[in-house]
Amino acid sequence: MKNRNLGFVFAALLLSFSLASSSAWAGSRHNGRLEGIAIGVGAAIIGGALLHHYSHDHHTTVHYHSSTPPYYDPPPWGHWEIKRIWIAPTHKRYWLPGHHNHRGYWVPGRWAYRVDRPGFWKEKRIWVSDGPRKRRPPYYYTGRY
C-alpha cells in the first residue's frame, strides 16, 4: 500500500513541476521559418514516395526485351515433323493488242496470262499430336461417402 501512495505522490510532484515551469523564450518569431518549411516539404516528398511506391511501381520499372523469341516446351504426347508445302504459282493478266503476224494475217487483241511467281516447295515445322491419352482421375468414385 505504501508503494502505491509513493507512486501517486511522485506523479503529482512531476505534474506540478511541469505546470509551474515558465515557457522558454526561443527568439524572434521569424527565426527558423525557412528550416521549418524545408523540413515540412522534405517530409511531404518522402511520405508521398513511401505511400505511392506500390501503386506506381509498374510505371517506373524498366523492361528488357531479348532479340530472340521465347522458347516454349511442346505440349505432351506428340512430336515435331517437317512437312513439305506447295506454294502455288501466281499469274498476272495482261492485254495483247491486235497485230499482224509473220505471215501477214491480222491477229485480234486478247487477254493473256504470264507467270508472275513460279510455284515452289517450302518446308515447315509442324507439331503432330499423338492424340489424347487416357489418364486416371485423381480419385475413384466408389458410390459412397
mmCIF file of C-alpha atoms in Angstrom:
data_model
loop_
_atom_site.group_PDB
_atom_site.id
_atom_site.type_symbol
_atom_site.label_atom_id
_atom_site.label_comp_id
_atom_site.label_asym_id
_atom_site.label_seq_id
_atom_site.Cartn_x
_atom_site.Cartn_y
_atom_site.Cartn_z
ATOM 1 C CA MET A 1 0.000 0.000 0.000
ATOM 2 C CA LYS A 2 2.891 2.323 0.748
ATOM 3 C CA ASN A 3 4.361 1.762 -2.763
ATOM 4 C CA ARG A 4 1.086 2.812 -4.311
ATOM 5 C CA ASN A 5 0.926 6.015 -2.262
ATOM 6 C CA LEU A 6 4.564 6.776 -3.062
ATOM 7 C CA GLY A 7 3.875 6.413 -6.836
ATOM 8 C CA PHE A 8 0.883 8.729 -6.582
ATOM 9 C CA VAL A 9 2.919 11.375 -4.722
ATOM 10 C CA PHE A 10 5.746 11.132 -7.278
ATOM 11 C CA ALA A 11 3.305 11.577 -10.203
ATOM 12 C CA ALA A 12 1.678 14.583 -8.522
ATOM 13 C CA LEU A 13 5.062 16.258 -7.942
ATOM 14 C CA LEU A 14 6.119 15.665 -11.556
ATOM 15 C CA LEU A 15 2.880 17.167 -12.858
ATOM 16 C CA SER A 16 3.139 20.226 -10.595
ATOM 17 C CA PHE A 17 6.756 20.919 -11.630
ATOM 18 C CA SER A 18 5.886 20.664 -15.327
ATOM 19 C CA LEU A 19 2.982 23.102 -14.977
ATOM 20 C CA ALA A 20 4.893 25.508 -12.750
ATOM 21 C CA SER A 21 7.843 25.982 -15.080
ATOM 22 C CA SER A 22 7.741 29.028 -17.347
ATOM 23 C CA SER A 23 7.992 28.718 -21.119
ATOM 24 C CA ALA A 24 11.427 29.497 -22.538
ATOM 25 C CA TRP A 25 11.962 32.386 -24.965
ATOM 26 C CA ALA A 26 13.087 30.965 -28.319
ATOM 27 C CA GLY A 27 13.975 34.219 -30.047
ATOM 28 C CA SER A 28 12.194 36.020 -32.862
ATOM 29 C CA ARG A 29 9.014 34.699 -34.435
ATOM 30 C CA HIS A 30 10.682 34.530 -37.863
ATOM 31 C CA ASN A 31 13.824 32.777 -36.697
ATOM 32 C CA GLY A 32 13.875 29.212 -38.121
ATOM 33 C CA ARG A 33 10.948 29.667 -40.506
ATOM 34 C CA LEU A 34 12.912 28.503 -43.586
ATOM 35 C CA GLU A 35 14.198 25.448 -41.761
ATOM 36 C CA GLY A 36 10.642 24.525 -40.797
ATOM 37 C CA ILE A 37 9.437 24.902 -44.389
ATOM 38 C CA ALA A 38 12.320 22.772 -45.681
ATOM 39 C CA ILE A 39 11.610 20.054 -43.117
ATOM 40 C CA GLY A 40 7.888 20.064 -43.997
ATOM 41 C CA VAL A 41 8.492 19.864 -47.762
ATOM 42 C CA GLY A 42 11.020 17.059 -47.311
ATOM 43 C CA ALA A 43 8.634 15.116 -45.092
ATOM 44 C CA ALA A 44 5.833 15.526 -47.672
ATOM 45 C CA ILE A 45 8.046 14.278 -50.525
ATOM 46 C CA ILE A 46 9.329 11.266 -48.600
ATOM 47 C CA GLY A 47 5.857 10.449 -47.243
ATOM 48 C CA GLY A 48 4.328 10.630 -50.721
ATOM 49 C CA ALA A 49 7.046 8.419 -52.145
ATOM 50 C CA LEU A 50 6.520 5.851 -49.404
ATOM 51 C CA LEU A 51 2.721 5.878 -49.717
ATOM 52 C CA HIS A 52 2.603 5.665 -53.526
ATOM 53 C CA HIS A 53 5.524 3.295 -54.017
ATOM 54 C CA TYR A 54 3.429 0.164 -54.527
ATOM 55 C CA SER A 55 0.695 1.642 -56.713
ATOM 56 C CA HIS A 56 3.033 3.428 -59.164
ATOM 57 C CA ASP A 57 5.843 0.889 -59.226
ATOM 58 C CA HIS A 58 4.838 -0.556 -62.608
ATOM 59 C CA HIS A 59 5.333 2.831 -64.325
ATOM 60 C CA THR A 60 8.957 3.172 -63.255
ATOM 61 C CA THR A 61 10.245 -0.340 -63.871
ATOM 62 C CA VAL A 62 12.477 -0.937 -66.880
ATOM 63 C CA HIS A 63 11.652 -3.948 -69.027
ATOM 64 C CA TYR A 64 14.376 -5.506 -71.122
ATOM 65 C CA HIS A 65 13.410 -7.485 -74.210
ATOM 66 C CA SER A 66 15.685 -10.031 -75.798
ATOM 67 C CA SER A 67 16.084 -10.258 -79.553
ATOM 68 C CA THR A 68 15.311 -13.989 -79.647
ATOM 69 C CA PRO A 69 11.728 -15.185 -79.222
ATOM 70 C CA PRO A 70 10.974 -17.166 -76.070
ATOM 71 C CA TYR A 71 11.130 -20.948 -76.239
ATOM 72 C CA TYR A 72 8.043 -22.847 -75.237
ATOM 73 C CA ASP A 73 8.057 -26.545 -74.457
ATOM 74 C CA PRO A 74 5.860 -28.537 -76.835
ATOM 75 C CA PRO A 75 2.662 -29.958 -75.447
ATOM 76 C CA PRO A 76 2.862 -33.546 -74.214
ATOM 77 C CA TRP A 77 2.168 -36.617 -76.377
ATOM 78 C CA GLY A 78 3.318 -35.585 -79.791
ATOM 79 C CA HIS A 79 6.335 -34.751 -81.922
ATOM 80 C CA TRP A 80 7.651 -32.239 -84.417
ATOM 81 C CA GLU A 81 7.665 -33.084 -88.122
ATOM 82 C CA ILE A 82 8.915 -31.232 -91.152
ATOM 83 C CA LYS A 83 6.289 -31.173 -93.910
ATOM 84 C CA ARG A 84 6.724 -30.012 -97.465
ATOM 85 C CA ILE A 85 4.077 -27.491 -98.504
ATOM 86 C CA TRP A 86 3.424 -26.493 -102.126
ATOM 87 C CA ILE A 87 3.137 -22.753 -102.664
ATOM 88 C CA ALA A 88 1.043 -22.236 -105.815
ATOM 89 C CA PRO A 89 2.329 -20.010 -108.627
ATOM 90 C CA THR A 90 0.782 -16.596 -109.194
ATOM 91 C CA HIS A 91 -0.241 -15.358 -112.639
ATOM 92 C CA LYS A 92 -0.658 -11.858 -113.966
ATOM 93 C CA ARG A 93 -3.259 -10.940 -116.597
ATOM 94 C CA TYR A 94 -2.230 -8.517 -119.343
ATOM 95 C CA TRP A 95 -3.620 -7.267 -122.683
ATOM 96 C CA LEU A 96 -2.068 -8.233 -126.023
ATOM 97 C CA PRO A 97 -3.073 -5.621 -128.636
ATOM 98 C CA GLY A 98 -4.105 -6.673 -132.163
ATOM 99 C CA HIS A 99 -1.254 -7.051 -134.692
ATOM 100 C CA HIS A 100 -0.144 -8.702 -137.954
ATOM 101 C CA ASN A 101 1.704 -11.991 -137.517
ATOM 102 C CA HIS A 102 4.793 -13.061 -139.509
ATOM 103 C CA ARG A 103 2.591 -14.400 -142.353
ATOM 104 C CA GLY A 104 0.739 -11.094 -142.660
ATOM 105 C CA TYR A 105 -2.548 -12.173 -141.106
ATOM 106 C CA TRP A 106 -4.346 -9.947 -138.604
ATOM 107 C CA VAL A 107 -4.491 -11.313 -135.050
ATOM 108 C CA PRO A 108 -7.136 -9.578 -132.858
ATOM 109 C CA GLY A 109 -6.257 -8.320 -129.361
ATOM 110 C CA ARG A 110 -6.816 -10.599 -126.398
ATOM 111 C CA TRP A 111 -6.102 -11.086 -122.689
ATOM 112 C CA ALA A 112 -3.149 -13.310 -121.824
ATOM 113 C CA TYR A 113 -1.613 -14.623 -118.626
ATOM 114 C CA ARG A 114 2.026 -14.735 -117.618
ATOM 115 C CA VAL A 115 3.611 -16.381 -114.577
ATOM 116 C CA ASP A 116 4.371 -13.677 -112.027
ATOM 117 C CA ARG A 117 5.945 -16.015 -109.450
ATOM 118 C CA PRO A 118 6.582 -19.701 -110.079
ATOM 119 C CA GLY A 119 5.333 -22.304 -107.647
ATOM 120 C CA PHE A 120 7.767 -23.844 -105.165
ATOM 121 C CA TRP A 121 8.022 -26.246 -102.253
ATOM 122 C CA LYS A 122 8.527 -24.909 -98.750
ATOM 123 C CA GLU A 123 9.493 -26.868 -95.652
ATOM 124 C CA LYS A 124 7.590 -26.043 -92.491
ATOM 125 C CA ARG A 125 7.974 -27.482 -88.984
ATOM 126 C CA ILE A 126 4.614 -28.506 -87.534
ATOM 127 C CA TRP A 127 3.539 -30.205 -84.310
ATOM 128 C CA VAL A 128 1.831 -33.559 -84.755
ATOM 129 C CA SER A 129 -0.237 -34.675 -81.784
ATOM 130 C CA ASP A 130 -0.410 -38.361 -80.921
ATOM 131 C CA GLY A 131 -3.984 -37.872 -79.699
ATOM 132 C CA PRO A 132 -5.343 -37.666 -76.180
ATOM 133 C CA ARG A 133 -4.003 -40.140 -73.657
ATOM 134 C CA LYS A 134 -6.265 -41.568 -71.022
ATOM 135 C CA ARG A 135 -5.280 -40.581 -67.521
ATOM 136 C CA ARG A 136 -6.586 -41.839 -64.249
ATOM 137 C CA PRO A 137 -8.780 -39.366 -62.407
ATOM 138 C CA PRO A 138 -7.371 -38.078 -59.131
ATOM 139 C CA TYR A 139 -9.787 -40.280 -57.204
ATOM 140 C CA TYR A 140 -12.192 -43.066 -57.959
ATOM 141 C CA TYR A 141 -15.845 -42.705 -57.068
ATOM 142 C CA THR A 142 -16.922 -45.736 -55.068
ATOM 143 C CA GLY A 143 -20.580 -44.772 -54.695
ATOM 144 C CA ARG A 144 -20.449 -43.978 -51.000
ATOM 145 C CA TYR A 145 -19.071 -41.220 -48.876
#
